[in-house]
Amino acid sequence: MRPALDPILKKDELTRDDIITLLDIDDPAEESALFERAYEVKQRHVGTKVYFRGLIELSNICVKNCFYCGIRRGNRAVDRYALSEEEVLEAARFAVTARYGSVVIQSGERQDDEFICYIERLVGKVKEISDGKLGITLSLGEQSEATYRRWYAAGAHRYLLRIETSNAALYKTLHPDDHSFEARVEALRTLYRLGYQVGTGVMIGLPGQTTADLADDIAFFKKMDVAMIGMGPFIPHHDTPLADAIPGWREHKELHLRRALRMIAVTRIQLRDINIASTTALQAIDETGREMGLLAGANIIMPNLTDTQYRTGYQLYDDKPCMDENATMCAACLERRITSIGETVGYGEWGDSPHFLNAKKQH
Ligand code: SAM
Ligand code: SF4
C-alpha cells in the first residue's frame, strides 16, 4: 500500500483531493483497505442491520426521454404497463407479511391529474392495509410543490430523486433540451423543505464523467443534507442513444463495478450516518454485487416486489437480474445472502437513517 494512503484512510473529514485519490485506487490491497475503513465507519454510525425497502415498479409509462434509460418515452420497443390498484396492494400486503419495514413506489414520470390522484389514493390505501406500519418511499420524478404536498399529506414520508450527476454540463449531455438540471435541484430542495426524508444519488461511470465529477457528487450529497443515497453503475441499454457510449463496456464491466463500490465506500466515510442503498445495478454486473455493496458501506436493500410478468417491461438497463424470481424467492435468497456476510435484517423496522433522526431532534 502507498504510504500516503494510510493517513488519508484515518481522516474523519476528507478533502476533495483525498476523495479523488481514494476513488482512483487501482491496487486490490489498497481497495480492500478502503472497504475495511468504510465498513468500520458503517458499523460505528449505522450498525450492521440491513433494512429492506420492497420495490414496486408501478409503471413504465414515462413522459421523459433521458438518453440512458431503457423505458424512455422514445423507446418504441417497450410494451407499456401500469399496475392496477389491486396489484399494488397485493405487493404491499406481501411486504407486511414478510415484515419489510417499507415499500418504494417507483415509476416512469407523469404529471397528469389522473396519475397524481392515483398515487394519492394508493399511498392512503397502503397506509390503511398496513395499519400505518409500512413506511412509504416515492420515486416518481419531478413534480410540482403542490403534488409533493398532497402525497406527503397522504402518508408518503420519503422521496428518492437522483440528481444523476451533480455536473450541470454533463447532465445536459445526458438529457434532451427540455430536461433541466436546475429544476431537478429545485425539486430536491422542495422535498426537503416539505419534510420528506430525501434520497438522491448518481450513476457512476457515465460517458464523459470524471473522478472529479464523482468527488463533487459526494460534496453535493453533503450540501443537500440528504438522508439517503441510492447510486449504482451506469449500465448501457441496447435501445437507447447511449447504447454504445462506453466502448468495451462489457469487457471492462468488473472495473465499472469496482469503481461503483469505491464510490459507496468513500460516500460512507465522508457522510457517515446516512442510509446508502446497495442497488440492483451492482448485481447486474456481478451475482454477488449487492453483498459487495454492503461490505463497502451500504446498509439498505430494495427487494423487488413487482410481479414477474411485468419485470421485463421495467428494464432500465441490460442484464437486469432476478427477472424470473417472484417476491417470495427474492426474500429467501436475500436473507441468505445477508446472513452469509454476518449481517442481520431489520425486519419490521422503518430503518430511518440516524442522520435524519438526529436532524429531526435538533429542529
Ligand atoms: N422516473 C423517475 C426518475 O427518473 O427519477 C424514477 C424511475 S427512474 C427509472 C430510476 C433511476 O433509474 C434513475 O434515477 C436512474 O438513475 C436509473 N437508471 C436509468 N437508466 C439507467 C441505466 N442505464 N443504468 C443505471 N441506472 C439507470
Ligand atoms: Fe423516465 Fe426516469 Fe427513465 Fe428518465 S430515468 S426516462 S424520467 S423513467
Short mmCIF file of C-alpha atoms and ligand atoms in Angstrom, two decimals:
data_model
loop_
_atom_site.label_atom_id
_atom_site.label_comp_id
_atom_site.label_asym_id
_atom_site.label_seq_id
_atom_site.Cartn_x
_atom_site.Cartn_y
_atom_site.Cartn_z
CA MET A 1 0.00 0.00 0.00
CA ARG A 2 1.26 3.52 -0.80
CA PRO A 3 2.47 5.18 2.43
CA ALA A 4 0.44 8.31 1.57
CA LEU A 5 -2.82 6.38 1.66
CA ASP A 6 -2.79 5.35 5.31
CA PRO A 7 -3.16 8.87 6.77
CA ILE A 8 -5.99 9.60 4.33
CA LEU A 9 -7.84 6.50 5.46
CA LYS A 10 -7.52 7.60 9.10
CA LYS A 11 -9.10 11.01 8.49
CA ASP A 12 -12.62 11.83 9.67
CA GLU A 13 -13.11 14.55 7.06
CA LEU A 14 -11.75 14.05 3.55
CA THR A 15 -10.66 16.84 1.22
CA ARG A 16 -11.66 16.87 -2.45
CA ASP A 17 -8.13 15.67 -3.35
CA ASP A 18 -8.35 12.84 -0.78
CA ILE A 19 -11.66 11.74 -2.29
CA ILE A 20 -10.21 11.72 -5.79
CA THR A 21 -7.20 9.68 -4.58
CA LEU A 22 -9.49 7.11 -2.96
CA LEU A 23 -11.87 6.87 -5.91
CA ASP A 24 -8.93 6.34 -8.27
CA ILE A 25 -7.45 3.42 -6.29
CA ASP A 26 -6.38 0.66 -8.61
CA ASP A 27 -4.43 -1.72 -6.39
CA PRO A 28 -6.55 -4.56 -4.86
CA ALA A 29 -4.84 -4.35 -1.44
CA GLU A 30 -5.49 -0.62 -1.27
CA GLU A 31 -9.07 -1.16 -2.31
CA SER A 32 -9.56 -3.75 0.45
CA ALA A 33 -8.15 -1.25 2.96
CA LEU A 34 -10.66 1.35 1.71
CA PHE A 35 -13.60 -1.06 2.04
CA GLU A 36 -12.46 -2.09 5.53
CA ARG A 37 -12.31 1.52 6.64
CA ALA A 38 -15.77 2.21 5.17
CA TYR A 39 -17.16 -0.88 6.93
CA GLU A 40 -15.72 0.31 10.22
CA VAL A 41 -17.43 3.70 9.76
CA LYS A 42 -20.67 1.95 8.85
CA GLN A 43 -20.52 -0.28 11.96
CA ARG A 44 -19.90 2.73 14.17
CA HIS A 45 -22.56 5.04 12.75
CA VAL A 46 -25.39 2.88 11.39
CA GLY A 47 -24.58 -0.68 12.53
CA THR A 48 -24.78 -3.87 10.50
CA LYS A 49 -28.54 -4.27 10.27
CA VAL A 50 -29.80 -4.22 6.70
CA TYR A 51 -33.20 -2.61 6.09
CA PHE A 52 -35.47 -3.75 3.30
CA ARG A 53 -37.50 -1.40 1.11
CA GLY A 54 -39.78 -3.52 -1.07
CA LEU A 55 -39.69 -2.12 -4.60
CA ILE A 56 -42.93 -1.79 -6.55
CA GLU A 57 -42.27 -0.87 -10.18
CA LEU A 58 -45.61 0.82 -10.70
CA SER A 59 -45.42 1.70 -14.38
CA ASN A 60 -43.00 2.11 -17.27
CA ILE A 61 -45.04 4.89 -18.86
CA CYS A 62 -42.83 7.98 -18.90
CA VAL A 63 -43.15 11.45 -20.39
CA LYS A 64 -39.39 11.94 -20.31
CA ASN A 65 -36.68 10.87 -22.67
CA CYS A 66 -33.44 10.56 -20.68
CA PHE A 67 -30.77 9.26 -23.06
CA TYR A 68 -29.60 6.47 -20.73
CA CYS A 69 -32.89 4.89 -19.71
CA GLY A 70 -34.47 1.80 -21.26
CA ILE A 71 -38.04 2.96 -20.56
CA ARG A 72 -37.58 6.46 -22.04
CA ARG A 73 -40.56 7.76 -23.97
CA GLY A 74 -38.78 7.34 -27.31
CA ASN A 75 -38.15 3.59 -26.92
CA ARG A 76 -40.86 2.06 -29.09
CA ALA A 77 -39.71 -1.50 -28.36
CA VAL A 78 -41.17 -1.33 -24.83
CA ASP A 79 -44.64 -2.67 -24.05
CA ARG A 80 -46.09 -0.12 -21.66
CA TYR A 81 -47.90 -1.20 -18.48
CA ALA A 82 -49.30 0.26 -15.30
CA LEU A 83 -50.13 -1.85 -12.23
CA SER A 84 -53.72 -1.80 -11.05
CA GLU A 85 -54.58 -0.68 -7.54
CA GLU A 86 -55.17 -4.29 -6.53
CA GLU A 87 -51.77 -5.36 -7.88
CA VAL A 88 -50.02 -2.65 -5.88
CA LEU A 89 -51.94 -3.55 -2.73
CA GLU A 90 -51.09 -7.22 -3.25
CA ALA A 91 -47.40 -6.30 -3.31
CA ALA A 92 -47.86 -4.12 -0.21
CA ARG A 93 -49.62 -7.00 1.60
CA PHE A 94 -46.64 -9.21 0.79
CA ALA A 95 -44.36 -6.57 2.32
CA VAL A 96 -46.46 -6.56 5.51
CA THR A 97 -46.43 -10.36 5.79
CA ALA A 98 -42.72 -10.58 5.06
CA ARG A 99 -42.17 -7.81 7.65
CA TYR A 100 -40.38 -5.47 5.29
CA GLY A 101 -40.40 -2.11 7.06
CA SER A 102 -41.15 -0.06 3.95
CA VAL A 103 -42.08 -0.05 0.31
CA VAL A 104 -40.84 2.11 -2.54
CA ILE A 105 -43.28 3.02 -5.27
CA GLN A 106 -41.26 3.81 -8.38
CA SER A 107 -42.39 4.68 -11.88
CA GLY A 108 -41.75 6.48 -15.11
CA GLU A 109 -42.62 10.16 -14.75
CA ARG A 110 -46.14 11.53 -15.28
CA GLN A 111 -47.59 14.81 -14.05
CA ASP A 112 -51.21 14.49 -15.19
CA ASP A 113 -54.10 14.74 -12.71
CA GLU A 114 -55.12 11.14 -13.12
CA PHE A 115 -51.65 9.98 -12.08
CA ILE A 116 -51.43 12.43 -9.17
CA CYS A 117 -54.80 11.27 -7.80
CA TYR A 118 -53.93 7.60 -8.37
CA ILE A 119 -50.72 7.92 -6.32
CA GLU A 120 -52.51 9.85 -3.59
CA ARG A 121 -55.11 7.10 -3.34
CA LEU A 122 -52.50 4.33 -3.42
CA VAL A 123 -50.45 5.90 -0.64
CA GLY A 124 -53.55 6.19 1.54
CA LYS A 125 -54.57 2.59 0.85
CA VAL A 126 -51.10 1.18 1.54
CA LYS A 127 -51.13 3.01 4.87
CA GLU A 128 -54.60 1.65 5.59
CA ILE A 129 -53.92 -2.02 4.82
CA SER A 130 -50.71 -1.94 6.86
CA ASP A 131 -52.25 -0.14 9.83
CA GLY A 132 -49.79 2.67 9.23
CA LYS A 133 -46.89 0.27 9.72
CA LEU A 134 -45.33 0.33 6.26
CA GLY A 135 -43.06 3.27 5.54
CA ILE A 136 -43.66 4.66 2.06
CA THR A 137 -40.96 6.00 -0.21
CA LEU A 138 -41.93 7.51 -3.54
CA SER A 139 -39.65 7.66 -6.55
CA LEU A 140 -41.82 9.30 -9.18
CA GLY A 141 -39.59 12.00 -10.59
CA GLU A 142 -40.04 15.75 -10.72
CA GLN A 143 -43.42 17.10 -9.62
CA SER A 144 -44.87 20.42 -8.56
CA GLU A 145 -44.70 21.51 -4.94
CA ALA A 146 -48.48 21.09 -4.69
CA THR A 147 -48.20 17.46 -5.80
CA TYR A 148 -45.38 16.68 -3.38
CA ARG A 149 -47.51 18.24 -0.64
CA ARG A 150 -50.54 16.11 -1.50
CA TRP A 151 -48.54 12.89 -1.50
CA TYR A 152 -46.87 13.81 1.81
CA ALA A 153 -50.25 14.55 3.36
CA ALA A 154 -51.48 11.17 2.10
CA GLY A 155 -48.72 9.43 4.07
CA ALA A 156 -45.53 9.23 1.99
CA HIS A 157 -42.55 10.30 4.05
CA ARG A 158 -39.51 9.57 1.91
CA TYR A 159 -38.74 10.56 -1.66
CA LEU A 160 -35.97 9.28 -3.88
CA LEU A 161 -34.91 11.58 -6.71
CA ARG A 162 -31.46 11.01 -8.10
CA ILE A 163 -29.62 14.04 -9.39
CA GLU A 164 -27.93 11.55 -11.81
CA THR A 165 -24.80 13.78 -11.86
CA SER A 166 -24.10 17.00 -9.99
CA ASN A 167 -22.23 18.39 -13.01
CA ALA A 168 -24.79 20.58 -14.81
CA ALA A 169 -22.86 20.48 -18.10
CA LEU A 170 -22.64 16.69 -18.03
CA TYR A 171 -26.33 16.48 -17.07
CA LYS A 172 -27.13 18.41 -20.24
CA THR A 173 -25.35 15.85 -22.43
CA LEU A 174 -27.45 13.04 -20.92
CA HIS A 175 -30.86 14.63 -21.41
CA PRO A 176 -32.86 16.37 -24.14
CA ASP A 177 -33.08 20.17 -24.02
CA ASP A 178 -36.46 20.23 -22.28
CA HIS A 179 -34.99 18.49 -19.19
CA SER A 180 -33.49 20.86 -16.64
CA PHE A 181 -30.75 20.30 -14.09
CA GLU A 182 -31.83 23.38 -12.14
CA ALA A 183 -35.41 22.10 -11.93
CA ARG A 184 -34.15 18.81 -10.53
CA VAL A 185 -32.08 20.53 -7.84
CA GLU A 186 -35.07 22.73 -7.03
CA ALA A 187 -37.29 19.64 -6.71
CA LEU A 188 -34.83 18.20 -4.18
CA ARG A 189 -34.90 21.46 -2.20
CA THR A 190 -38.71 21.49 -2.22
CA LEU A 191 -38.90 17.91 -0.98
CA TYR A 192 -36.51 18.73 1.84
CA ARG A 193 -38.45 21.84 2.82
CA LEU A 194 -41.72 19.89 2.91
CA GLY A 195 -40.27 17.45 5.45
CA TYR A 196 -39.65 14.40 3.29
CA GLN A 197 -36.62 12.26 4.06
CA VAL A 198 -34.82 12.97 0.85
CA GLY A 199 -32.76 10.45 -1.05
CA THR A 200 -30.68 11.24 -4.06
CA GLY A 201 -27.84 9.64 -5.98
CA VAL A 202 -25.95 9.41 -9.22
CA MET A 203 -24.98 6.95 -11.88
CA ILE A 204 -21.33 6.01 -11.73
CA GLY A 205 -19.34 5.59 -14.93
CA LEU A 206 -21.46 7.81 -17.17
CA PRO A 207 -19.98 8.72 -20.53
CA GLY A 208 -17.85 11.85 -20.06
CA GLN A 209 -17.87 11.63 -16.23
CA THR A 210 -14.54 12.19 -14.46
CA THR A 211 -13.34 11.19 -10.99
CA ALA A 212 -13.52 14.89 -10.04
CA ASP A 213 -17.22 14.83 -11.00
CA LEU A 214 -17.78 11.92 -8.62
CA ALA A 215 -15.93 13.78 -5.85
CA ASP A 216 -18.21 16.75 -6.49
CA ASP A 217 -21.23 14.43 -6.34
CA ILE A 218 -20.25 13.48 -2.78
CA ALA A 219 -19.90 17.19 -1.91
CA PHE A 220 -23.35 17.74 -3.44
CA PHE A 221 -24.88 14.98 -1.25
CA LYS A 222 -23.40 16.69 1.79
CA LYS A 223 -24.52 20.16 0.78
CA MET A 224 -28.09 18.95 0.18
CA ASP A 225 -28.08 17.28 3.61
CA VAL A 226 -29.82 14.17 2.28
CA ALA A 227 -30.88 11.25 4.46
CA MET A 228 -30.28 8.54 1.91
CA ILE A 229 -28.23 7.75 -1.18
CA GLY A 230 -29.14 5.31 -3.94
CA MET A 231 -26.47 5.03 -6.57
CA GLY A 232 -25.06 2.40 -8.85
CA PRO A 233 -23.11 1.86 -12.02
CA PHE A 234 -24.40 3.24 -15.30
CA ILE A 235 -25.26 0.19 -17.41
CA PRO A 236 -25.90 0.73 -21.10
CA HIS A 237 -29.28 -0.29 -22.50
CA HIS A 238 -29.21 -1.52 -26.10
CA ASP A 239 -32.25 0.51 -27.22
CA THR A 240 -31.08 3.92 -26.04
CA PRO A 241 -28.92 6.69 -27.56
CA LEU A 242 -26.14 5.76 -25.06
CA ALA A 243 -26.09 2.06 -26.02
CA ASP A 244 -22.52 2.28 -27.35
CA ALA A 245 -21.35 5.36 -25.48
CA ILE A 246 -18.78 3.40 -23.46
CA PRO A 247 -16.75 1.29 -25.91
CA GLY A 248 -15.74 -2.09 -24.44
CA TRP A 249 -18.20 -1.72 -21.52
CA ARG A 250 -18.86 -5.46 -21.32
CA GLU A 251 -15.19 -6.46 -21.31
CA HIS A 252 -14.47 -3.97 -18.54
CA LYS A 253 -17.64 -4.30 -16.51
CA GLU A 254 -15.79 -5.60 -13.43
CA LEU A 255 -13.87 -2.30 -13.37
CA HIS A 256 -17.15 -0.40 -13.51
CA LEU A 257 -18.45 -2.42 -10.59
CA ARG A 258 -15.32 -1.80 -8.52
CA ARG A 259 -15.49 1.94 -9.14
CA ALA A 260 -19.13 1.99 -8.02
CA LEU A 261 -18.14 0.13 -4.84
CA ARG A 262 -15.36 2.63 -4.15
CA MET A 263 -17.91 5.42 -4.57
CA ILE A 264 -20.15 3.76 -1.95
CA ALA A 265 -17.18 3.33 0.39
CA VAL A 266 -15.97 6.94 0.11
CA THR A 267 -19.52 8.25 0.50
CA ARG A 268 -19.90 6.21 3.70
CA ILE A 269 -16.61 7.55 5.09
CA GLN A 270 -17.48 11.15 4.28
CA LEU A 271 -21.22 11.19 5.15
CA ARG A 272 -21.09 8.62 7.97
CA ASP A 273 -24.65 8.32 9.36
CA ILE A 274 -26.86 8.36 6.23
CA ASN A 275 -28.56 5.38 4.62
CA ILE A 276 -26.91 4.02 1.48
CA ALA A 277 -28.63 1.51 -0.79
CA SER A 278 -26.84 -1.44 -2.30
CA THR A 279 -28.59 -1.22 -5.66
CA THR A 280 -29.72 -3.90 -8.09
CA ALA A 281 -27.46 -2.41 -10.78
CA LEU A 282 -24.48 -3.75 -8.77
CA GLN A 283 -25.96 -7.22 -9.03
CA ALA A 284 -26.48 -6.78 -12.78
CA ILE A 285 -22.69 -6.82 -13.15
CA ASP A 286 -21.87 -9.49 -10.56
CA GLU A 287 -24.18 -12.03 -8.97
CA THR A 288 -22.88 -11.03 -5.53
CA GLY A 289 -22.76 -7.30 -6.30
CA ARG A 290 -25.25 -6.32 -3.61
CA GLU A 291 -23.34 -8.19 -0.88
CA MET A 292 -20.21 -6.42 -2.09
CA GLY A 293 -22.13 -3.14 -1.73
CA LEU A 294 -23.00 -3.96 1.90
CA LEU A 295 -19.36 -4.80 2.62
CA ALA A 296 -18.29 -1.49 1.05
CA GLY A 297 -20.57 0.51 3.36
CA ALA A 298 -24.20 0.27 2.13
CA ASN A 299 -26.99 -0.69 4.56
CA ILE A 300 -30.24 -0.74 2.56
CA ILE A 301 -31.57 -3.26 0.03
CA MET A 302 -34.60 -2.87 -2.19
CA PRO A 303 -36.01 -6.34 -2.92
CA ASN A 304 -38.21 -6.37 -5.99
CA LEU A 305 -41.91 -6.98 -5.24
CA THR A 306 -43.14 -6.45 -8.80
CA ASP A 307 -44.94 -9.43 -10.27
CA THR A 308 -42.52 -11.26 -12.62
CA GLN A 309 -44.85 -10.78 -15.61
CA TYR A 310 -44.04 -7.04 -15.57
CA ARG A 311 -40.32 -7.19 -14.88
CA THR A 312 -39.18 -7.31 -18.49
CA GLY A 313 -41.26 -4.18 -19.03
CA TYR A 314 -39.23 -2.29 -16.43
CA GLN A 315 -35.80 -2.79 -17.90
CA LEU A 316 -33.85 0.40 -17.30
CA TYR A 317 -30.59 -1.24 -18.38
CA ASP A 318 -29.44 -4.54 -19.88
CA ASP A 319 -28.80 -7.65 -17.74
CA LYS A 320 -31.31 -6.71 -15.02
CA PRO A 321 -31.08 -9.60 -12.53
CA CYS A 322 -33.85 -11.75 -10.90
CA MET A 323 -36.23 -11.37 -13.84
CA ASP A 324 -37.92 -14.68 -13.06
CA GLU A 325 -37.79 -14.67 -9.26
CA ASN A 326 -41.01 -13.84 -7.52
CA ALA A 327 -41.07 -11.83 -4.29
CA THR A 328 -41.03 -14.91 -2.01
CA MET A 329 -37.95 -16.34 -3.71
CA CYS A 330 -36.36 -12.93 -3.62
CA ALA A 331 -36.92 -12.62 0.15
CA ALA A 332 -35.45 -16.04 0.96
CA CYS A 333 -32.46 -15.51 -1.29
CA LEU A 334 -31.72 -12.10 0.17
CA GLU A 335 -31.83 -13.20 3.77
CA ARG A 336 -29.39 -15.98 2.92
CA ARG A 337 -27.07 -13.53 1.21
CA ILE A 338 -27.16 -11.11 4.13
CA THR A 339 -26.56 -13.66 6.86
CA SER A 340 -23.74 -15.14 4.74
CA ILE A 341 -21.76 -11.96 5.33
CA GLY A 342 -22.54 -11.86 9.05
CA GLU A 343 -25.20 -9.13 8.96
CA THR A 344 -28.83 -9.19 10.09
CA VAL A 345 -32.11 -7.95 8.63
CA GLY A 346 -34.05 -5.19 10.41
CA TYR A 347 -37.43 -6.90 9.98
CA GLY A 348 -40.47 -4.77 10.67
CA GLU A 349 -38.43 -1.59 11.18
CA TRP A 350 -38.55 1.58 9.11
CA GLY A 351 -34.80 1.97 9.38
CA ASP A 352 -34.69 5.75 9.11
CA SER A 353 -31.12 6.99 8.91
CA PRO A 354 -29.54 8.21 12.16
CA HIS A 355 -28.68 11.33 10.16
CA PHE A 356 -32.36 12.11 9.60
CA LEU A 357 -33.35 11.23 13.18
CA ASN A 358 -30.58 13.40 14.65
CA ALA A 359 -31.51 16.33 12.41
CA LYS A 360 -35.15 15.97 13.50
CA LYS A 361 -34.18 16.14 17.17
CA GLN A 362 -32.37 19.43 16.59
CA HIS A 363 -35.40 21.10 14.95
N1 SAM B 1 -38.61 8.27 -13.34
C1 SAM B 1 -38.10 8.51 -12.05
C2 SAM B 1 -36.79 9.29 -12.10
O1 SAM B 1 -36.18 9.35 -13.15
O2 SAM B 1 -36.42 9.83 -11.05
C3 SAM B 1 -37.90 7.23 -11.24
C4 SAM B 1 -37.60 5.99 -12.02
S1 SAM B 1 -36.04 6.02 -12.87
C5 SAM B 1 -36.17 4.62 -13.87
C6 SAM B 1 -34.94 5.50 -11.55
C7 SAM B 1 -33.46 5.60 -11.81
O3 SAM B 1 -33.05 4.64 -12.78
C8 SAM B 1 -32.96 6.89 -12.39
O4 SAM B 1 -32.85 7.89 -11.42
C9 SAM B 1 -31.61 6.48 -12.99
O5 SAM B 1 -30.54 6.82 -12.15
C10 SAM B 1 -31.71 4.95 -13.08
N2 SAM B 1 -31.34 4.48 -14.43
C11 SAM B 1 -31.98 4.73 -15.57
N3 SAM B 1 -31.28 4.21 -16.61
C12 SAM B 1 -30.17 3.62 -16.10
C13 SAM B 1 -29.06 2.93 -16.67
N4 SAM B 1 -28.94 2.76 -17.98
N5 SAM B 1 -28.09 2.46 -15.83
C14 SAM B 1 -28.21 2.63 -14.49
N6 SAM B 1 -29.24 3.28 -13.90
C15 SAM B 1 -30.22 3.77 -14.70
FE1 SF4 B 2 -38.29 8.39 -17.35
FE2 SF4 B 2 -36.94 8.19 -15.02
FE3 SF4 B 2 -36.24 6.76 -17.20
FE4 SF4 B 2 -35.82 9.39 -17.20
S1 SF4 B 2 -34.86 7.87 -15.81
S2 SF4 B 2 -36.71 8.20 -18.87
S3 SF4 B 2 -37.60 10.09 -16.05
S4 SF4 B 2 -38.11 6.58 -16.06
#
